[in-house]
CSV table of C-alpha atoms and ligand atoms in Angstrom, one decimal:
chain,number,residue,atom,x,y,z
A,1,MET,CA,-0.1,0.0,0.1
A,2,ASN,CA,2.9,2.1,-0.7
A,3,ALA,CA,2.3,5.8,-2.0
A,4,SER,CA,-1.3,5.4,-0.9
A,5,PRO,CA,-3.3,7.5,2.0
A,6,SER,CA,-3.1,6.7,5.4
A,7,LEU,CA,-6.1,4.6,6.6
A,8,ARG,CA,-6.2,7.2,9.6
A,9,ASP,CA,-6.9,10.0,7.1
A,10,LEU,CA,-9.5,8.1,5.4
A,11,SER,CA,-11.3,7.6,8.7
A,12,CYS,CA,-11.4,11.5,9.0
A,13,ALA,CA,-13.1,11.9,6.0
A,14,ASP,CA,-16.3,13.9,5.9
A,15,ASP,CA,-18.6,11.5,4.9
A,16,TYR,CA,-17.1,8.7,6.7
A,17,ASP,CA,-19.5,6.6,8.7
A,18,PRO,CA,-18.4,3.3,9.8
A,19,ASN,CA,-21.8,2.3,11.3
A,20,SER,CA,-23.5,2.5,7.9
A,21,MET,CA,-21.1,2.5,5.1
A,22,PRO,CA,-22.6,2.7,1.7
A,23,VAL,CA,-21.3,0.1,-0.6
A,24,GLU,CA,-20.2,2.3,-3.4
A,25,ARG,CA,-18.4,4.4,-0.7
A,26,ALA,CA,-16.7,1.5,0.6
A,27,ARG,CA,-15.6,0.1,-2.6
A,28,ALA,CA,-14.1,3.7,-3.6
A,29,LEU,CA,-12.3,4.0,-0.3
A,30,ILE,CA,-10.7,0.5,-0.8
A,31,ARG,CA,-9.8,1.3,-4.4
A,32,GLN,CA,-7.6,4.2,-3.3
A,33,PHE,CA,-5.1,1.5,-1.5
A,34,LEU,CA,-4.7,-0.7,-4.3
A,35,SER,CA,-1.5,-0.8,-6.2
A,36,PRO,CA,-1.2,-3.6,-8.7
A,37,VAL,CA,1.8,-6.1,-8.5
A,38,THR,CA,4.7,-5.3,-10.8
A,39,ALA,CA,6.7,-8.5,-11.3
A,40,ILE,CA,6.5,-10.1,-14.6
A,41,GLU,CA,7.0,-13.5,-15.8
A,42,ARG,CA,6.9,-14.9,-19.4
A,43,VAL,CA,4.7,-18.0,-20.3
A,44,HIS,CA,3.4,-19.7,-23.2
A,45,VAL,CA,0.0,-18.4,-24.8
A,46,ARG,CA,-1.9,-21.4,-23.4
A,47,ALA,CA,-0.4,-21.0,-19.9
A,48,ALA,CA,-1.5,-17.2,-19.9
A,49,LEU,CA,-5.2,-17.9,-19.8
A,50,GLY,CA,-6.8,-16.2,-16.9
A,51,ARG,CA,-3.7,-14.2,-16.3
A,52,VAL,CA,-3.1,-10.3,-17.0
A,53,LEU,CA,-0.8,-9.1,-19.9
A,54,ALA,CA,2.0,-7.1,-18.5
A,55,ASP,CA,3.2,-5.8,-22.1
A,56,THR,CA,1.7,-3.9,-25.1
A,57,ILE,CA,1.3,-6.3,-28.1
A,58,VAL,CA,2.0,-4.7,-31.4
A,59,SER,CA,0.8,-7.1,-34.4
A,60,PRO,CA,4.0,-8.1,-36.6
A,61,ILE,CA,1.5,-8.9,-39.4
A,62,ALA,CA,-1.8,-8.2,-41.0
A,63,VAL,CA,-4.6,-10.3,-40.1
A,64,PRO,CA,-5.7,-11.7,-42.5
A,65,GLY,CA,-2.6,-11.6,-44.6
A,66,HIS,CA,-4.3,-11.4,-47.9
A,67,ASP,CA,-7.7,-10.6,-49.4
A,68,ASN,CA,-9.5,-13.8,-49.4
A,69,SER,CA,-12.8,-15.5,-49.8
A,70,ALA,CA,-15.7,-15.5,-47.4
A,71,MET,CA,-17.6,-18.1,-49.2
A,72,ASP,CA,-17.2,-21.3,-51.6
A,73,GLY,CA,-17.9,-19.9,-54.9
A,74,TRP,CA,-16.4,-18.3,-57.9
A,75,ALA,CA,-13.7,-15.6,-57.8
A,76,VAL,CA,-14.8,-13.0,-60.6
A,77,ARG,CA,-14.6,-9.4,-61.8
A,78,PHE,CA,-17.7,-7.4,-60.9
A,79,ALA,CA,-17.3,-5.3,-64.0
A,80,ASP,CA,-18.0,-8.8,-66.3
A,81,LEU,CA,-21.2,-9.4,-64.6
A,82,VAL,CA,-24.1,-8.4,-66.8
A,83,PRO,CA,-26.7,-6.5,-64.7
A,84,GLY,CA,-30.3,-8.4,-64.5
A,85,ASN,CA,-29.0,-11.3,-66.5
A,86,THR,CA,-27.1,-14.4,-66.3
A,87,THR,CA,-23.3,-14.2,-67.0
A,88,THR,CA,-21.4,-17.1,-68.5
A,89,LEU,CA,-17.5,-17.1,-67.7
A,90,ARG,CA,-14.5,-19.2,-68.4
A,91,ARG,CA,-12.9,-21.3,-65.7
A,92,ILE,CA,-9.2,-20.8,-65.5
A,93,GLY,CA,-8.4,-22.6,-62.4
A,94,GLU,CA,-8.9,-23.0,-58.6
A,95,SER,CA,-8.0,-21.5,-55.4
A,96,PHE,CA,-7.9,-23.4,-52.3
A,97,ALA,CA,-7.2,-22.2,-48.8
A,98,GLY,CA,-3.7,-22.6,-48.3
A,99,ARG,CA,-3.0,-23.3,-52.0
A,100,PRO,CA,-3.6,-19.9,-54.1
A,101,PHE,CA,-4.1,-19.7,-57.7
A,102,ALA,CA,-1.1,-18.7,-59.4
A,103,GLY,CA,-2.3,-16.6,-62.3
A,104,GLU,CA,-4.1,-13.4,-63.0
A,105,LEU,CA,-8.0,-13.0,-64.1
A,106,GLN,CA,-8.6,-11.3,-67.6
A,107,ALA,CA,-12.2,-10.1,-68.6
A,108,GLY,CA,-14.5,-12.8,-69.1
A,109,GLU,CA,-12.7,-15.3,-66.6
A,110,ALA,CA,-13.4,-17.0,-63.3
A,111,VAL,CA,-11.6,-18.8,-60.7
A,112,ARG,CA,-13.2,-21.7,-58.4
A,113,ILE,CA,-12.6,-20.5,-54.8
A,114,PHE,CA,-13.2,-21.8,-51.4
A,115,THR,CA,-13.5,-20.1,-48.0
A,116,GLY,CA,-10.3,-18.7,-46.9
A,117,ALA,CA,-8.4,-19.1,-50.0
A,118,VAL,CA,-6.5,-16.1,-51.4
A,119,MET,CA,-8.4,-13.8,-54.0
A,120,PRO,CA,-6.7,-14.4,-57.4
A,121,ARG,CA,-5.2,-11.1,-58.9
A,122,GLY,CA,-7.7,-9.5,-61.1
A,123,ALA,CA,-10.7,-10.8,-59.1
A,124,ASP,CA,-12.5,-8.4,-56.8
A,125,THR,CA,-15.5,-10.3,-56.0
A,126,VAL,CA,-17.1,-13.9,-55.0
A,127,VAL,CA,-20.1,-15.3,-56.2
A,128,MET,CA,-21.5,-17.7,-53.7
A,129,GLN,CA,-21.6,-21.3,-55.2
A,130,GLU,CA,-25.3,-21.5,-54.6
A,131,ARG,CA,-25.9,-18.7,-57.1
A,132,ALA,CA,-23.6,-20.2,-59.8
A,133,GLU,CA,-23.9,-23.4,-62.0
A,134,ALA,CA,-20.7,-25.1,-63.1
A,135,ILE,CA,-20.9,-25.9,-66.8
A,136,ASP,CA,-18.3,-27.3,-69.1
A,137,GLY,CA,-15.3,-25.3,-69.1
A,138,GLY,CA,-16.8,-22.8,-67.1
A,139,VAL,CA,-19.6,-21.2,-64.8
A,140,CYS,CA,-22.9,-19.7,-65.5
A,141,VAL,CA,-23.6,-16.8,-62.6
A,142,ALA,CA,-27.4,-16.2,-61.9
A,143,ALA,CA,-28.6,-12.7,-62.4
A,144,GLY,CA,-28.5,-10.6,-59.3
A,145,ALA,CA,-25.9,-13.2,-57.8
A,146,VAL,CA,-24.0,-10.1,-56.3
A,147,THR,CA,-25.3,-6.6,-55.8
A,148,LYS,CA,-21.7,-4.6,-55.2
A,149,PRO,CA,-18.1,-4.9,-56.1
A,150,GLY,CA,-16.1,-6.6,-53.3
A,151,GLN,CA,-18.8,-8.8,-52.0
A,152,ASN,CA,-18.0,-11.9,-50.1
A,153,ARG,CA,-14.3,-10.9,-50.0
A,154,ARG,CA,-12.5,-10.4,-47.0
A,155,LEU,CA,-9.9,-7.8,-46.9
A,156,ALA,CA,-6.3,-8.0,-45.9
A,157,GLY,CA,-5.6,-6.5,-42.3
A,158,GLU,CA,-9.6,-6.1,-41.8
A,159,ASP,CA,-9.2,-7.9,-38.5
A,160,LEU,CA,-5.8,-6.5,-37.4
A,161,ALA,CA,-3.4,-4.3,-39.3
A,162,SER,CA,0.3,-4.9,-39.4
A,163,GLY,CA,1.9,-2.7,-36.7
A,164,GLN,CA,-1.5,-2.1,-34.8
A,165,VAL,CA,-1.5,-2.2,-31.1
A,166,VAL,CA,-3.6,-5.4,-30.4
A,167,PHE,CA,-3.4,-5.2,-26.6
A,168,ASP,CA,-2.3,-3.1,-24.0
A,169,ALA,CA,-0.6,-4.1,-20.5
A,170,GLY,CA,-3.6,-4.8,-18.1
A,171,GLN,CA,-5.6,-7.0,-20.4
A,172,PRO,CA,-7.1,-9.8,-19.0
A,173,LEU,CA,-6.3,-12.9,-21.2
A,174,ARG,CA,-9.4,-14.9,-22.0
A,175,PRO,CA,-10.1,-17.5,-24.7
A,176,ALA,CA,-10.6,-14.7,-27.4
A,177,GLU,CA,-7.3,-12.9,-26.4
A,178,LEU,CA,-5.4,-16.4,-26.6
A,179,GLY,CA,-6.8,-16.9,-30.2
A,180,MET,CA,-5.7,-13.2,-31.2
A,181,LEU,CA,-2.2,-13.9,-29.8
A,182,ALA,CA,-2.0,-17.2,-31.8
A,183,SER,CA,-3.4,-15.5,-34.9
A,184,ILE,CA,-0.5,-13.0,-35.2
A,185,GLY,CA,2.0,-15.6,-34.3
A,186,VAL,CA,2.9,-14.7,-30.7
A,187,ALA,CA,3.7,-18.1,-28.8
A,188,GLU,CA,4.9,-16.5,-25.5
A,189,VAL,CA,3.8,-13.4,-23.3
A,190,ALA,CA,4.7,-11.3,-20.4
A,191,VAL,CA,2.0,-11.7,-17.6
A,192,TYR,CA,2.0,-10.3,-14.1
A,193,ARG,CA,2.9,-12.7,-11.6
A,194,ARG,CA,-0.1,-14.5,-9.8
A,195,LEU,CA,-1.5,-12.7,-6.7
A,196,ARG,CA,-0.7,-14.7,-3.4
A,197,VAL,CA,-3.8,-14.9,-1.1
A,198,ALA,CA,-3.7,-16.3,2.2
A,199,PHE,CA,-7.0,-17.0,4.0
A,200,PHE,CA,-8.3,-18.8,7.1
A,201,SER,CA,-11.5,-19.3,9.1
A,202,THR,CA,-12.0,-18.0,12.7
A,203,GLY,CA,-14.2,-19.8,15.3
A,204,ASP,CA,-14.2,-22.2,18.1
A,205,GLU,CA,-17.1,-24.0,16.6
A,206,LEU,CA,-15.4,-24.9,13.1
A,207,ARG,CA,-14.1,-28.3,12.1
A,208,THR,CA,-12.3,-29.0,8.9
A,209,VAL,CA,-13.9,-31.8,6.6
A,210,GLY,CA,-12.6,-35.2,7.6
A,211,SER,CA,-13.0,-34.7,11.2
A,212,THR,CA,-16.1,-35.8,13.3
A,213,LEU,CA,-18.3,-33.4,14.7
A,214,ARG,CA,-19.0,-32.9,18.3
A,215,GLU,CA,-22.2,-31.3,19.4
A,216,GLY,CA,-22.4,-27.7,18.7
A,217,GLU,CA,-19.8,-27.7,15.9
A,218,ILE,CA,-19.8,-27.2,12.5
A,219,TYR,CA,-18.1,-27.9,9.4
A,220,ASP,CA,-16.1,-25.1,7.9
A,221,SER,CA,-17.5,-24.1,4.5
A,222,ASN,CA,-16.1,-20.7,3.9
A,223,ARG,CA,-12.6,-22.0,3.2
A,224,TYR,CA,-14.1,-24.0,0.4
A,225,THR,CA,-16.0,-21.2,-1.1
A,226,LEU,CA,-13.1,-18.9,-0.8
A,227,TYR,CA,-10.9,-21.4,-2.5
A,228,GLY,CA,-13.2,-21.7,-5.3
A,229,MET,CA,-13.7,-18.0,-5.9
A,230,LEU,CA,-10.0,-17.1,-5.5
A,231,ALA,CA,-8.9,-20.2,-7.8
A,232,ARG,CA,-11.4,-18.6,-10.5
A,233,LEU,CA,-9.7,-15.5,-10.3
A,234,GLY,CA,-6.2,-17.2,-11.0
A,235,CYS,CA,-4.7,-16.5,-7.6
A,236,ASP,CA,-2.0,-18.7,-5.8
A,237,VAL,CA,-4.1,-19.7,-2.6
A,238,LEU,CA,-2.5,-20.4,0.7
A,239,ASP,CA,-4.8,-21.9,3.1
A,240,LEU,CA,-4.2,-21.6,6.7
A,241,GLY,CA,-6.8,-23.6,8.0
A,242,VAL,CA,-9.3,-23.0,11.0
A,243,VAL,CA,-8.1,-21.0,13.6
A,244,PRO,CA,-9.8,-20.9,17.1
A,245,ASP,CA,-10.6,-17.7,18.7
A,246,VAL,CA,-7.7,-17.8,20.8
A,247,PRO,CA,-5.6,-14.5,20.6
A,248,ALA,CA,-2.2,-16.1,20.6
A,249,GLN,CA,-3.1,-18.6,17.7
A,250,LEU,CA,-4.9,-15.6,15.8
A,251,GLU,CA,-2.0,-13.5,16.0
A,252,ALA,CA,0.4,-16.4,14.8
A,253,ALA,CA,-2.1,-16.9,11.9
A,254,PHE,CA,-2.2,-13.4,10.9
A,255,ALA,CA,1.6,-13.1,10.9
A,256,ALA,CA,2.0,-16.4,8.8
A,257,ALA,CA,-0.6,-14.9,6.4
A,258,ALA,CA,1.0,-11.4,6.1
A,259,ALA,CA,4.3,-12.8,5.6
A,260,ASN,CA,3.5,-15.0,2.8
A,261,ALA,CA,1.0,-13.2,1.0
A,262,ASP,CA,-0.1,-10.1,-0.8
A,263,VAL,CA,-3.7,-10.5,0.4
A,264,VAL,CA,-5.1,-11.9,3.9
A,265,ILE,CA,-8.6,-12.8,3.7
A,266,THR,CA,-10.4,-14.0,6.9
A,267,SER,CA,-13.9,-15.1,7.6
A,268,GLY,CA,-15.8,-14.8,10.9
A,269,GLY,CA,-14.8,-12.9,14.1
A,270,VAL,CA,-15.7,-9.4,12.8
A,271,SER,CA,-19.4,-9.2,14.0
A,272,VAL,CA,-20.5,-7.4,17.1
A,273,GLY,CA,-18.8,-8.7,20.4
A,274,GLU,CA,-16.0,-10.6,18.4
A,275,ALA,CA,-15.1,-7.6,16.8
A,276,ASP,CA,-13.3,-5.6,19.9
A,277,TYR,CA,-11.3,-8.8,20.3
A,278,VAL,CA,-9.9,-8.9,16.8
A,279,LYS,CA,-9.8,-5.3,16.5
A,280,ALA,CA,-7.0,-4.9,19.1
A,281,LEU,CA,-5.0,-7.7,17.6
A,282,LEU,CA,-5.0,-6.2,14.3
A,283,GLY,CA,-4.5,-2.7,15.8
A,284,LYS,CA,-1.0,-4.1,17.0
A,285,LEU,CA,-0.2,-6.0,13.5
A,286,GLY,CA,-1.4,-3.2,11.0
A,287,GLU,CA,-4.1,-0.7,10.3
A,288,VAL,CA,-7.7,-1.8,10.2
A,289,LEU,CA,-11.2,-0.3,9.8
A,290,PHE,CA,-14.2,-1.9,10.9
A,291,TRP,CA,-17.4,-1.2,8.9
A,292,LYS,CA,-20.9,-2.1,9.2
A,293,LEU,CA,-21.9,-1.8,5.6
A,294,ALA,CA,-25.2,-0.9,4.5
A,295,MET,CA,-26.0,-3.9,2.7
A,296,LYS,CA,-27.6,-7.4,3.4
A,297,PRO,CA,-26.0,-10.0,3.8
A,298,GLY,CA,-22.6,-8.8,4.7
A,299,ARG,CA,-22.9,-6.2,7.3
A,300,PRO,CA,-19.6,-6.5,9.2
A,301,LEU,CA,-16.5,-5.9,7.0
A,302,ALA,CA,-12.9,-5.2,8.0
A,303,TYR,CA,-10.7,-3.7,5.6
A,304,GLY,CA,-7.1,-2.5,6.0
A,305,ARG,CA,-3.5,-3.8,6.2
A,306,VAL,CA,-1.8,-6.5,8.2
A,307,GLY,CA,2.0,-6.2,8.0
A,308,ASN,CA,2.5,-5.3,4.3
A,309,ALA,CA,-0.5,-7.5,3.1
A,310,HIS,CA,-3.8,-6.0,2.3
A,311,PHE,CA,-6.3,-7.5,4.6
A,312,PHE,CA,-10.1,-8.2,4.1
A,313,GLY,CA,-12.2,-9.4,7.2
A,314,LEU,CA,-15.1,-11.0,6.0
A,315,PRO,CA,-18.6,-11.8,7.9
A,316,GLY,CA,-18.7,-15.6,9.2
A,317,ASN,CA,-22.0,-16.4,7.7
A,318,PRO,CA,-21.5,-18.4,4.4
A,319,VAL,CA,-23.8,-16.3,2.1
A,320,ALA,CA,-22.4,-13.2,3.5
A,321,VAL,CA,-18.7,-14.4,2.8
A,322,MET,CA,-19.7,-14.8,-0.9
A,323,VAL,CA,-21.8,-11.8,-1.6
A,324,THR,CA,-19.1,-9.5,0.2
A,325,PHE,CA,-16.4,-11.4,-1.7
A,326,TYR,CA,-18.1,-10.6,-5.0
A,327,ALA,CA,-19.2,-7.0,-3.9
A,328,PHE,CA,-15.8,-5.9,-2.7
A,329,VAL,CA,-13.0,-8.5,-2.8
A,330,ARG,CA,-13.1,-9.8,-6.3
A,331,ASP,CA,-12.7,-6.5,-8.2
A,332,ALA,CA,-9.8,-5.4,-5.7
A,333,LEU,CA,-8.0,-8.6,-6.4
A,334,ARG,CA,-8.3,-8.0,-10.2
A,335,ILE,CA,-7.0,-4.5,-9.8
A,336,LEU,CA,-4.2,-6.1,-7.5
A,337,GLN,CA,-3.3,-8.6,-10.2
A,338,GLY,CA,-2.8,-6.1,-12.9
A,339,GLU,CA,-6.2,-5.6,-14.7
A,340,ARG,CA,-6.6,-1.9,-15.9
A,341,GLU,CA,-10.2,-1.6,-16.9
A,342,VAL,CA,-12.1,-3.3,-14.1
A,343,GLN,CA,-15.8,-3.1,-14.7
A,344,PRO,CA,-18.2,-4.2,-12.4
A,345,VAL,CA,-20.6,-7.2,-13.4
A,346,PRO,CA,-23.2,-5.6,-15.4
A,347,CYS,CA,-26.9,-5.4,-14.0
A,348,PHE,CA,-29.8,-5.7,-16.2
A,349,LYS,CA,-33.7,-5.6,-15.6
A,350,ALA,CA,-35.8,-8.5,-15.0
A,351,ARG,CA,-39.3,-9.1,-14.0
A,352,LEU,CA,-40.0,-10.5,-10.4
A,353,ALA,CA,-41.8,-13.8,-10.6
A,354,ALA,CA,-42.8,-13.8,-7.0
A,355,PRO,CA,-42.9,-10.8,-4.5
A,356,VAL,CA,-39.9,-10.1,-2.4
A,357,ARG,CA,-39.7,-8.6,1.1
A,358,LYS,CA,-37.4,-5.9,2.0
A,359,LEU,CA,-36.9,-3.1,4.6
A,360,PRO,CA,-35.5,0.1,3.3
A,361,GLY,CA,-32.2,1.3,4.4
A,362,ARG,CA,-29.8,-1.2,3.0
A,363,VAL,CA,-28.7,-2.7,-0.2
A,364,GLU,CA,-29.8,-6.3,-0.5
A,365,PHE,CA,-28.2,-9.0,-2.6
A,366,GLN,CA,-30.8,-11.6,-2.8
A,367,ARG,CA,-30.4,-14.8,-4.4
A,368,GLY,CA,-32.3,-15.5,-7.7
A,369,ILE,CA,-33.1,-17.9,-10.5
A,370,LEU,CA,-33.2,-16.2,-13.6
A,371,VAL,CA,-35.4,-17.6,-16.7
A,372,PRO,CA,-36.3,-16.4,-20.1
A,373,ALA,CA,-39.8,-15.3,-20.5
A,374,ASP,CA,-41.8,-14.0,-23.2
A,375,ASP,CA,-40.9,-10.4,-22.8
A,376,GLY,CA,-37.4,-10.6,-21.6
A,377,TYR,CA,-36.4,-12.3,-18.4
A,378,GLU,CA,-38.2,-13.4,-15.0
A,379,VAL,CA,-36.5,-13.8,-11.8
A,380,ARG,CA,-37.6,-15.7,-8.8
A,381,PRO,CA,-36.0,-15.5,-5.3
A,382,THR,CA,-34.5,-18.8,-4.4
A,383,GLY,CA,-36.8,-18.9,-1.1
A,384,GLU,CA,-35.3,-18.4,2.3
A,385,GLN,CA,-32.7,-15.6,2.2
A,386,GLY,CA,-31.0,-16.1,5.4
A,387,SER,CA,-27.1,-15.6,5.4
A,388,ALA,CA,-26.5,-18.8,6.6
A,389,ILE,CA,-28.5,-20.7,3.8
A,390,LEU,CA,-25.6,-21.6,1.6
A,391,SER,CA,-27.9,-23.6,-0.8
A,392,SER,CA,-29.5,-20.3,-1.7
A,393,MET,CA,-26.4,-19.4,-3.4
A,394,SER,CA,-26.0,-22.7,-5.0
A,395,ARG,CA,-29.5,-22.7,-6.2
A,396,ALA,CA,-29.0,-19.1,-7.7
A,397,ASN,CA,-27.9,-18.0,-11.0
A,398,CYS,CA,-28.2,-14.2,-10.1
A,399,PHE,CA,-28.2,-11.6,-7.5
A,400,ILE,CA,-31.4,-9.6,-7.2
A,401,VAL,CA,-30.0,-6.3,-6.5
A,402,LEU,CA,-32.3,-4.1,-4.4
A,403,PRO,CA,-31.3,-0.5,-3.7
A,404,THR,CA,-31.2,1.0,-0.4
A,405,ALA,CA,-34.6,2.9,-0.6
A,406,THR,CA,-36.5,-0.1,-2.1
A,407,GLY,CA,-39.0,-1.9,0.3
A,408,ASP,CA,-41.3,-4.7,-0.4
A,409,LEU,CA,-41.9,-5.5,-3.9
A,410,ALA,CA,-44.7,-7.2,-5.7
A,411,ALA,CA,-44.7,-9.8,-8.4
A,412,GLY,CA,-44.3,-8.2,-11.8
A,413,ALA,CA,-42.0,-5.3,-10.5
A,414,LEU,CA,-38.8,-4.7,-12.6
A,415,VAL,CA,-35.6,-5.3,-10.6
A,416,ASP,CA,-32.1,-5.2,-11.2
A,417,VAL,CA,-30.1,-8.6,-11.7
A,418,GLN,CA,-26.5,-9.5,-11.8
A,419,VAL,CA,-25.8,-12.9,-13.4
A,420,LEU,CA,-23.3,-15.0,-11.3
A,421,GLU,CA,-21.7,-16.7,-14.3
A,422,GLY,CA,-20.4,-15.2,-17.1
A,423,LEU,CA,-20.0,-16.8,-20.6
A,424,VAL,CA,-16.1,-16.0,-20.7
B,1,AMP,P1,-19.0,-14.8,13.4
B,1,AMP,O1,-18.9,-13.8,12.4
B,1,AMP,O2,-17.7,-15.3,13.7
B,1,AMP,O3,-19.8,-14.4,14.5
B,1,AMP,O4,-19.8,-15.9,12.5
B,1,AMP,C1,-21.1,-15.7,12.0
B,1,AMP,C2,-21.8,-17.1,11.9
B,1,AMP,O5,-21.2,-17.7,10.7
B,1,AMP,C3,-21.9,-18.0,13.0
B,1,AMP,O6,-23.1,-18.9,13.0
B,1,AMP,C4,-20.5,-19.1,12.6
B,1,AMP,O7,-20.8,-20.2,13.3
B,1,AMP,C5,-20.8,-19.1,11.0
B,1,AMP,N1,-19.5,-19.1,10.6
B,1,AMP,C6,-18.4,-18.7,10.8
B,1,AMP,N2,-17.3,-19.3,10.2
B,1,AMP,C7,-17.7,-20.2,9.4
B,1,AMP,C8,-17.3,-21.1,8.4
B,1,AMP,N3,-16.0,-20.8,8.2
B,1,AMP,N4,-18.0,-22.0,7.9
B,1,AMP,C9,-19.3,-21.9,8.1
B,1,AMP,N5,-19.8,-21.2,9.1
B,1,AMP,C10,-19.1,-20.3,9.5
B,2,MG,MG1,-17.1,-16.7,15.2
């Protein structure tokens, strides 16, 4: 967090209210402290999937490299075609993808051509094969088969020009980008190093899968949802297990996490009552702010620094962990791992298929199931919306985002939804 404002300055800001922090405000405050990693490594294009480009990529070639055919058909000179009538042309050869025709078209000539094949010299237009009939020694082109010169011809460089900046540093590398890099012959790229994220769960009641539960104990699920969300972001994860509510053990866990990671994420221990105790500990190890967010679920959130690592103290309830991760942590990690244009997941409108209950005063992220309807999309809440009901996250394919001022809504109302799984 070098060269960033101090957390103390921030807590003195005019509109700072730690007891009812608006989600947008908390996001903006956190953003000020995020400086991306700078270390770079070179990896093969396939290994770059999910990573962030650390270099500008300039295309060494034009893509496509030559004018070529968009269709299977006949390469012709547009000027030869008789308007409003059939035209008979002489066949002088073939152009296959990867095996171009060597000669040049003269007036009255045609070349049989296939998709992706280089346009023969002299030809400017392709007649699709469905609009032409091969005849002995030539082709008969139907009237009106093409309407303008250049039709069905792809131009050299229409995707990328030689010398063009294809990507800037900060570009996330998804399947399309891997393909584009390959299309310009790039086999290896510089990417930012992976972000190291350490996490642990806090709570005397928690047991790790594989052990037997005693009365009052529960299995720790947060380390599994966190693992999944972090792995999807391409982070290197360091799972420090369950830490009981014992100050010495918590302190040791925080120290180990901060020494080995760029980011430390915990769950539990930040709700009222527990927070004071964690607060004292974190005051000693770093600088941390505790916020009661004006959102549901996910009211308590701690953010700050432990040693040199960024720290996110998430609530303990399993749904609240996922919601606060998606609302705050995910984009922060994307910025830290070098992404330049981090945009929030888009919201769009859908019609409520069932009423929702809500008290004004906080933003709510209810879990919903979005299905296509006659006039767009329809969304139905998953049912019980308690922050401990993790099955509501599993059943959901979207959040229904209900703004602060909204109260109860009847079926049929238009609401904002945010899909949980994007295509890329
Ligand atoms: P806390 O914030 O520690 O008071 O936790 C709030 C609620 O979340 C309590 O019911 C905890 O038992 C539960 N909880 C905390 N951590 C976990 C976890 N890692 N897995 C499942 N439930 C948890
Ligand atoms: Mg606890």
